mmCIF file of C-alpha atoms and ligand atoms in Angstrom:
data_model
loop_
_atom_site.group_PDB
_atom_site.id
_atom_site.type_symbol
_atom_site.label_atom_id
_atom_site.label_comp_id
_atom_site.label_asym_id
_atom_site.label_seq_id
_atom_site.Cartn_x
_atom_site.Cartn_y
_atom_site.Cartn_z
ATOM 1 C CA MET A 1 103.382 87.414 126.023
ATOM 2 C CA ALA A 2 103.723 89.736 123.038
ATOM 3 C CA ILE A 3 106.951 89.590 121.024
ATOM 4 C CA PHE A 4 108.125 92.999 119.852
ATOM 5 C CA HIS A 5 109.967 93.927 116.706
ATOM 6 C CA PRO A 6 111.739 97.223 117.440
ATOM 7 C CA GLU A 7 112.086 97.859 113.690
ATOM 8 C CA LYS A 8 108.303 97.678 113.299
ATOM 9 C CA ILE A 9 107.333 100.208 115.959
ATOM 10 C CA PRO A 10 104.675 102.463 114.377
ATOM 11 C CA THR A 11 105.871 105.975 113.641
ATOM 12 C CA HIS A 12 102.534 107.531 114.516
ATOM 13 C CA VAL A 13 99.828 106.058 116.747
ATOM 14 C CA ALA A 14 96.524 107.926 117.016
ATOM 15 C CA ILE A 15 93.905 107.029 119.616
ATOM 16 C CA ILE A 16 90.155 107.659 119.758
ATOM 17 C CA MET A 17 89.649 107.597 123.527
ATOM 18 C CA ASP A 18 86.038 106.451 123.865
ATOM 19 C CA GLY A 19 83.895 105.066 126.680
ATOM 20 C CA ASN A 20 84.553 107.298 129.683
ATOM 21 C CA GLY A 21 80.812 107.836 130.159
ATOM 22 C CA ARG A 22 79.977 104.129 129.908
ATOM 23 C CA TRP A 23 82.820 103.260 132.285
ATOM 24 C CA ALA A 24 81.299 105.592 134.892
ATOM 25 C CA LYS A 25 77.683 104.558 134.249
ATOM 26 C CA ARG A 26 78.549 100.910 134.743
ATOM 27 C CA ARG A 27 79.828 101.832 138.207
ATOM 28 C CA GLY A 28 76.850 104.009 139.084
ATOM 29 C CA MET A 29 79.009 107.146 138.959
ATOM 30 C CA PRO A 30 78.477 110.471 137.144
ATOM 31 C CA ARG A 31 80.010 110.680 133.646
ATOM 32 C CA VAL A 32 82.668 113.148 134.778
ATOM 33 C CA MET A 33 84.200 110.453 136.986
ATOM 34 C CA GLY A 34 84.868 108.513 133.809
ATOM 35 C CA HIS A 35 86.733 111.498 132.369
ATOM 36 C CA ARG A 36 88.760 111.866 135.592
ATOM 37 C CA GLN A 37 89.741 108.210 135.396
ATOM 38 C CA GLY A 38 90.427 108.727 131.683
ATOM 39 C CA VAL A 39 93.197 111.190 132.524
ATOM 40 C CA LYS A 40 95.019 108.383 134.373
ATOM 41 C CA ALA A 41 94.833 106.277 131.215
ATOM 42 C CA VAL A 42 96.227 109.243 129.248
ATOM 43 C CA ARG A 43 99.237 109.422 131.602
ATOM 44 C CA SER A 44 99.928 105.697 131.389
ATOM 45 C CA THR A 45 99.528 105.677 127.580
ATOM 46 C CA VAL A 46 101.937 108.587 127.087
ATOM 47 C CA ARG A 47 104.494 106.853 129.333
ATOM 48 C CA THR A 48 104.172 103.555 127.454
ATOM 49 C CA ALA A 49 104.410 105.248 124.049
ATOM 50 C CA ARG A 50 107.582 107.016 125.133
ATOM 51 C CA GLU A 51 109.025 103.800 126.535
ATOM 52 C CA LEU A 52 108.313 101.941 123.267
ATOM 53 C CA GLY A 53 109.976 104.693 121.243
ATOM 54 C CA ILE A 54 106.833 105.707 119.325
ATOM 55 C CA PRO A 55 107.772 109.040 117.704
ATOM 56 C CA VAL A 56 104.265 110.557 117.458
ATOM 57 C CA LEU A 57 101.200 109.917 119.632
ATOM 58 C CA THR A 58 97.950 111.712 118.799
ATOM 59 C CA LEU A 59 95.095 111.639 121.318
ATOM 60 C CA TYR A 60 91.549 112.649 120.311
ATOM 61 C CA ALA A 61 90.734 114.507 123.513
ATOM 62 C CA PHE A 62 87.871 116.789 122.432
ATOM 63 C CA SER A 63 85.984 116.897 119.141
ATOM 64 C CA GLN A 64 84.161 119.862 117.613
ATOM 65 C CA GLU A 65 80.962 117.926 118.211
ATOM 66 C CA ASN A 66 81.797 117.618 121.944
ATOM 67 C CA TRP A 67 80.944 121.330 122.393
ATOM 68 C CA LYS A 68 77.288 120.242 122.171
ATOM 69 C CA ARG A 69 77.557 118.245 125.431
ATOM 70 C CA PRO A 70 76.009 119.599 128.670
ATOM 71 C CA VAL A 71 77.878 122.688 129.790
ATOM 72 C CA ASP A 72 78.958 121.071 133.096
ATOM 73 C CA GLU A 73 80.592 118.198 131.246
ATOM 74 C CA VAL A 74 82.376 120.553 128.831
ATOM 75 C CA ASN A 75 83.632 122.607 131.789
ATOM 76 C CA THR A 76 84.891 119.498 133.551
ATOM 77 C CA LEU A 77 86.742 118.374 130.423
ATOM 78 C CA MET A 78 88.338 121.823 130.042
ATOM 79 C CA ASN A 79 89.362 121.801 133.735
ATOM 80 C CA LEU A 80 90.865 118.325 133.397
ATOM 81 C CA LEU A 81 92.798 119.428 130.336
ATOM 82 C CA TYR A 82 94.073 122.531 132.138
ATOM 83 C CA ASP A 83 95.140 120.502 135.216
ATOM 84 C CA TYR A 84 96.762 117.853 133.026
ATOM 85 C CA LEU A 85 98.845 120.395 131.123
ATOM 86 C CA LYS A 86 99.896 122.132 134.359
ATOM 87 C CA SER A 87 100.846 118.863 136.065
ATOM 88 C CA GLU A 88 102.646 117.170 133.154
ATOM 89 C CA LEU A 89 105.140 119.850 132.163
ATOM 90 C CA ASP A 90 107.986 118.411 134.279
ATOM 91 C CA GLU A 91 107.358 114.918 132.963
ATOM 92 C CA MET A 92 107.329 116.190 129.370
ATOM 93 C CA LEU A 93 110.581 118.047 129.907
ATOM 94 C CA GLY A 94 112.196 115.091 131.714
ATOM 95 C CA ASN A 95 111.153 112.620 129.028
ATOM 96 C CA GLN A 96 111.981 114.820 126.030
ATOM 97 C CA ILE A 97 108.326 115.006 124.943
ATOM 98 C CA SER A 98 107.242 117.882 122.757
ATOM 99 C CA LEU A 99 103.577 118.960 122.911
ATOM 100 C CA ARG A 100 101.558 119.878 119.858
ATOM 101 C CA ALA A 101 97.849 120.496 119.353
ATOM 102 C CA ILE A 102 95.503 120.289 116.372
ATOM 103 C CA GLY A 103 91.997 121.693 116.023
ATOM 104 C CA GLU A 104 90.151 124.977 116.304
ATOM 105 C CA LEU A 105 92.232 126.032 119.298
ATOM 106 C CA ASP A 106 90.801 129.545 119.414
ATOM 107 C CA ARG A 107 87.491 128.062 120.615
ATOM 108 C CA LEU A 108 89.155 126.837 123.830
ATOM 109 C CA PRO A 109 88.739 128.926 127.017
ATOM 110 C CA ASP A 110 91.473 131.576 127.419
ATOM 111 C CA ARG A 111 93.234 129.946 130.357
ATOM 112 C CA VAL A 112 93.398 126.576 128.544
ATOM 113 C CA ARG A 113 94.721 128.262 125.394
ATOM 114 C CA GLN A 114 97.320 130.046 127.461
ATOM 115 C CA VAL A 115 98.662 126.970 129.293
ATOM 116 C CA LEU A 116 98.565 125.052 126.016
ATOM 117 C CA ALA A 117 100.633 127.713 124.232
ATOM 118 C CA GLU A 118 103.095 127.889 127.153
ATOM 119 C CA THR A 119 103.539 124.107 127.285
ATOM 120 C CA ILE A 120 103.991 123.897 123.510
ATOM 121 C CA GLU A 121 106.606 126.645 123.669
ATOM 122 C CA LYS A 122 108.493 125.214 126.680
ATOM 123 C CA THR A 123 108.619 121.698 125.216
ATOM 124 C CA SER A 124 109.310 122.696 121.615
ATOM 125 C CA SER A 125 112.968 121.628 121.589
ATOM 126 C CA ASN A 126 112.232 118.134 122.973
ATOM 127 C CA LYS A 127 113.102 115.535 120.394
ATOM 128 C CA LYS A 128 112.111 112.032 121.547
ATOM 129 C CA MET A 129 108.349 112.091 121.090
ATOM 130 C CA ILE A 130 105.564 114.392 119.923
ATOM 131 C CA LEU A 131 102.397 114.274 122.000
ATOM 132 C CA ASN A 132 99.753 115.707 119.717
ATOM 133 C CA LEU A 133 96.407 116.590 121.334
ATOM 134 C CA ALA A 134 93.362 116.875 119.068
ATOM 135 C CA LEU A 135 91.257 119.586 120.739
ATOM 136 C CA SER A 136 88.068 121.035 119.331
ATOM 137 C CA TYR A 137 89.106 118.946 116.352
ATOM 138 C CA GLY A 138 86.982 117.978 113.359
ATOM 139 C CA SER A 139 88.538 116.469 110.277
ATOM 140 C CA ARG A 140 85.975 117.673 107.714
ATOM 141 C CA GLN A 141 86.448 121.221 108.965
ATOM 142 C CA GLU A 142 90.239 120.761 108.782
ATOM 143 C CA ILE A 143 89.909 119.693 105.124
ATOM 144 C CA VAL A 144 87.550 122.562 104.272
ATOM 145 C CA VAL A 145 89.883 125.111 105.890
ATOM 146 C CA ALA A 146 92.843 123.652 103.945
ATOM 147 C CA ALA A 147 90.865 123.900 100.681
ATOM 148 C CA ARG A 148 89.935 127.511 101.484
ATOM 149 C CA LYS A 149 93.557 128.491 102.212
ATOM 150 C CA ILE A 150 94.733 126.862 98.984
ATOM 151 C CA ALA A 151 92.006 128.663 97.017
ATOM 152 C CA GLU A 152 93.097 131.965 98.588
ATOM 153 C CA GLY A 153 96.701 131.169 97.626
ATOM 154 C CA CYS A 154 95.598 130.565 94.033
ATOM 155 C CA LEU A 155 93.712 133.878 93.940
ATOM 156 C CA LYS A 156 96.719 135.744 95.336
ATOM 157 C CA GLY A 157 98.994 133.992 92.868
ATOM 158 C CA THR A 158 101.183 132.309 95.552
ATOM 159 C CA ILE A 159 99.935 128.835 94.530
ATOM 160 C CA ASP A 160 99.760 127.554 90.975
ATOM 161 C CA PRO A 161 96.723 125.210 90.674
ATOM 162 C CA LYS A 162 98.930 122.865 88.612
ATOM 163 C CA ASN A 163 101.099 122.339 91.709
ATOM 164 C CA ILE A 164 98.258 121.194 93.976
ATOM 165 C CA ASN A 165 99.042 117.606 94.895
ATOM 166 C CA GLN A 166 98.709 115.394 97.976
ATOM 167 C CA GLU A 167 101.884 116.748 99.578
ATOM 168 C CA LEU A 168 100.832 120.353 99.119
ATOM 169 C CA PHE A 169 97.336 119.593 100.413
ATOM 170 C CA SER A 170 98.765 117.818 103.505
ATOM 171 C CA SER A 171 100.914 120.838 104.252
ATOM 172 C CA PHE A 172 97.711 122.893 104.776
ATOM 173 C CA LEU A 173 96.208 120.455 107.284
ATOM 174 C CA TYR A 174 96.617 120.932 111.061
ATOM 175 C CA THR A 175 98.892 117.881 110.985
ATOM 176 C CA ALA A 176 101.376 119.514 108.568
ATOM 177 C CA GLY A 177 104.833 118.037 109.065
ATOM 178 C CA LEU A 178 103.597 114.966 110.953
ATOM 179 C CA PRO A 179 103.633 111.499 109.374
ATOM 180 C CA ASP A 180 100.248 109.889 108.659
ATOM 181 C CA PRO A 181 99.106 107.568 111.453
ATOM 182 C CA ASP A 182 100.264 103.972 110.967
ATOM 183 C CA LEU A 183 97.904 102.734 113.634
ATOM 184 C CA ILE A 184 94.573 104.085 114.870
ATOM 185 C CA ILE A 185 93.297 102.608 118.128
ATOM 186 C CA ARG A 186 89.694 103.037 119.256
ATOM 187 C CA THR A 187 88.429 101.944 122.647
ATOM 188 C CA SER A 188 84.863 100.941 123.577
ATOM 189 C CA GLY A 189 84.230 98.766 120.545
ATOM 190 C CA GLU A 190 82.733 101.294 118.115
ATOM 191 C CA MET A 191 83.859 100.790 114.498
ATOM 192 C CA ARG A 192 83.905 104.335 113.187
ATOM 193 C CA LEU A 193 86.292 107.254 112.700
ATOM 194 C CA SER A 194 84.039 109.960 114.178
ATOM 195 C CA ASN A 195 85.483 112.777 112.053
ATOM 196 C CA PHE A 196 89.083 111.952 113.055
ATOM 197 C CA LEU A 197 92.046 112.261 110.645
ATOM 198 C CA LEU A 198 89.952 111.389 107.568
ATOM 199 C CA PHE A 199 92.582 112.441 105.006
ATOM 200 C CA GLN A 200 95.546 111.183 107.026
ATOM 201 C CA SER A 201 94.124 107.699 107.764
ATOM 202 C CA ALA A 202 94.011 106.495 104.122
ATOM 203 C CA TYR A 203 96.410 103.616 104.871
ATOM 204 C CA SER A 204 96.194 103.396 108.666
ATOM 205 C CA GLU A 205 95.744 100.066 110.367
ATOM 206 C CA PHE A 206 92.851 99.911 112.839
ATOM 207 C CA TYR A 207 92.776 98.279 116.242
ATOM 208 C CA ILE A 208 89.465 98.290 118.082
ATOM 209 C CA THR A 209 89.207 97.065 121.660
ATOM 210 C CA PRO A 210 85.968 96.611 123.645
ATOM 211 C CA SER A 211 87.651 98.079 126.747
ATOM 212 C CA HIS A 212 86.475 101.517 127.824
ATOM 213 C CA TRP A 213 89.160 104.203 127.768
ATOM 214 C CA PRO A 214 89.769 104.323 131.579
ATOM 215 C CA ASP A 215 90.609 100.583 131.411
ATOM 216 C CA PHE A 216 93.072 100.995 128.523
ATOM 217 C CA ASP A 217 96.281 100.150 130.347
ATOM 218 C CA ARG A 218 99.856 99.295 129.407
ATOM 219 C CA LYS A 219 98.951 95.665 128.701
ATOM 220 C CA GLU A 220 96.196 96.716 126.267
ATOM 221 C CA PHE A 221 98.521 99.144 124.515
ATOM 222 C CA LEU A 222 101.221 96.493 124.124
ATOM 223 C CA GLU A 223 98.632 94.109 122.688
ATOM 224 C CA ALA A 224 97.580 96.750 120.126
ATOM 225 C CA ILE A 225 101.208 97.207 119.050
ATOM 226 C CA HIS A 226 101.682 93.448 118.914
ATOM 227 C CA GLN A 227 98.628 93.061 116.638
ATOM 228 C CA PHE A 228 99.869 95.937 114.445
ATOM 229 C CA GLN A 229 103.222 94.229 114.028
ATOM 230 C CA LYS A 230 101.505 91.099 112.693
ATOM 231 C CA ARG A 231 99.724 93.009 109.916
ATOM 232 C CA GLU A 232 101.023 93.050 106.366
ATOM 233 C CA ARG A 233 100.819 96.583 105.004
ATOM 234 C CA ARG A 234 100.636 96.491 101.231
ATOM 235 C CA PHE A 235 99.614 100.061 100.357
ATOM 236 C CA GLY A 236 97.760 98.750 97.282
ATOM 237 C CA GLN A 237 100.591 96.499 96.066
ATOM 238 C CA THR A 238 100.681 92.708 96.055
ATOM 239 C CA SER A 239 102.108 90.666 98.879
ATOM 240 C CA GLU A 240 104.948 89.491 96.563
ATOM 241 C CA GLN A 241 105.881 93.047 95.625
ATOM 242 C CA ILE A 242 106.428 94.038 99.240
ATOM 243 C CA GLY A 243 108.430 90.955 100.147
ATOM 244 C CA GLY A 244 105.713 88.327 100.412
ATOM 245 C CA GLN A 245 105.784 87.749 104.154
ATOM 246 C CA CYS A 246 103.095 85.497 105.588
ATOM 247 C CA THR A 247 101.097 87.137 108.355
ATOM 248 C CA ALA A 248 98.293 86.260 110.753
ATOM 249 C CA ARG A 249 95.900 86.983 107.868
ATOM 250 C CA GLY A 250 97.551 84.539 105.509
ATOM 251 C CA CYS A 251 100.232 84.550 102.790
HETATM 252 C C1 LIG B 1 84.939 109.855 125.104
HETATM 253 O O1 LIG B 1 84.173 109.208 126.087
HETATM 254 C C2 LIG B 1 85.930 110.733 125.703
HETATM 255 C C3 LIG B 1 85.932 112.089 125.593
HETATM 256 C C4 LIG B 1 84.902 112.818 124.854
HETATM 257 C C5 LIG B 1 86.941 112.919 126.245
HETATM 258 C C6 LIG B 1 88.301 112.320 126.409
HETATM 259 C C7 LIG B 1 88.945 113.023 127.527
HETATM 260 C C8 LIG B 1 89.791 112.484 128.435
HETATM 261 C C9 LIG B 1 90.272 111.116 128.357
HETATM 262 C C10 LIG B 1 90.280 113.273 129.597
HETATM 263 C C11 LIG B 1 90.931 114.598 129.299
HETATM 264 C C12 LIG B 1 92.013 114.529 128.267
HETATM 265 C C13 LIG B 1 93.299 114.875 128.448
HETATM 266 C C14 LIG B 1 94.251 114.812 127.315
HETATM 267 C C15 LIG B 1 93.851 115.328 129.734
HETATM 268 P P1 LIG B 1 82.620 109.462 126.118
HETATM 269 O O2 LIG B 1 82.354 110.489 127.165
HETATM 270 O O3 LIG B 1 82.108 109.792 124.774
HETATM 271 O O4 LIG B 1 82.118 108.048 126.585
HETATM 272 P P2 LIG B 1 80.718 107.362 126.226
HETATM 273 O O5 LIG B 1 80.712 107.141 124.736
HETATM 274 O O6 LIG B 1 80.772 106.079 126.995
HETATM 275 O O7 LIG B 1 79.633 108.281 126.678
#
């Protein structure tokens, strides 16, 4: 059984929810059934994150590249997102969860954009956890847009090029104001970032599980946190400089 250190709970956990299609295929079902089951895993993960006291949870729910999927699958994903937002408002209010979203949100269908904006507004004063949905999200595009806005600021004279540093750059990303992810979890075994939080993940710890997203349950989440807590995060320094603890990887 995992032992938890409350003082080492990650401030920001970001999850690449992968494997819905494979989960369904393995059961002889259409891919969309995997997405439907995936919503149940989303609910359980949000509940567990809140229970553990994780301040920020980001879920990669729809990438820019996902628009290229068959139109029926895209429609199903948009419907699931709409239904999820409609059905979870009470739970978000009851559990003090504030909703946020990152990505090219104006590409979403009107009704999804509308319920998203309403939910963000209604939950904005909740203080215990931020649930951040990455929707129509692509990290390279996010970085390019930030660079463009900074360049425009320089041309207008509102930004002095000498003042461009990492903090200023971060403040132009969709994730402005959020801490960088301490832990990035990816389901389904793939070892790649898939255009997710490229700038923000410079010092993130990674946890990859072979389980497909619909099977990612509370036990799996707790195991990911347990593994994270055993890591020694040095941020480029030596082990001695940061206190010299021995970890699962050695001393
Ligand atoms: C990846 O599996 C998953 C997605 C592209 C969508 C994730 C969406 C959900 C979990 C449901 C809706 C989300 C919310 C927040 C309500 P995949 O289809 O790429 O799986 P595969 O790699 O096995 O084909």
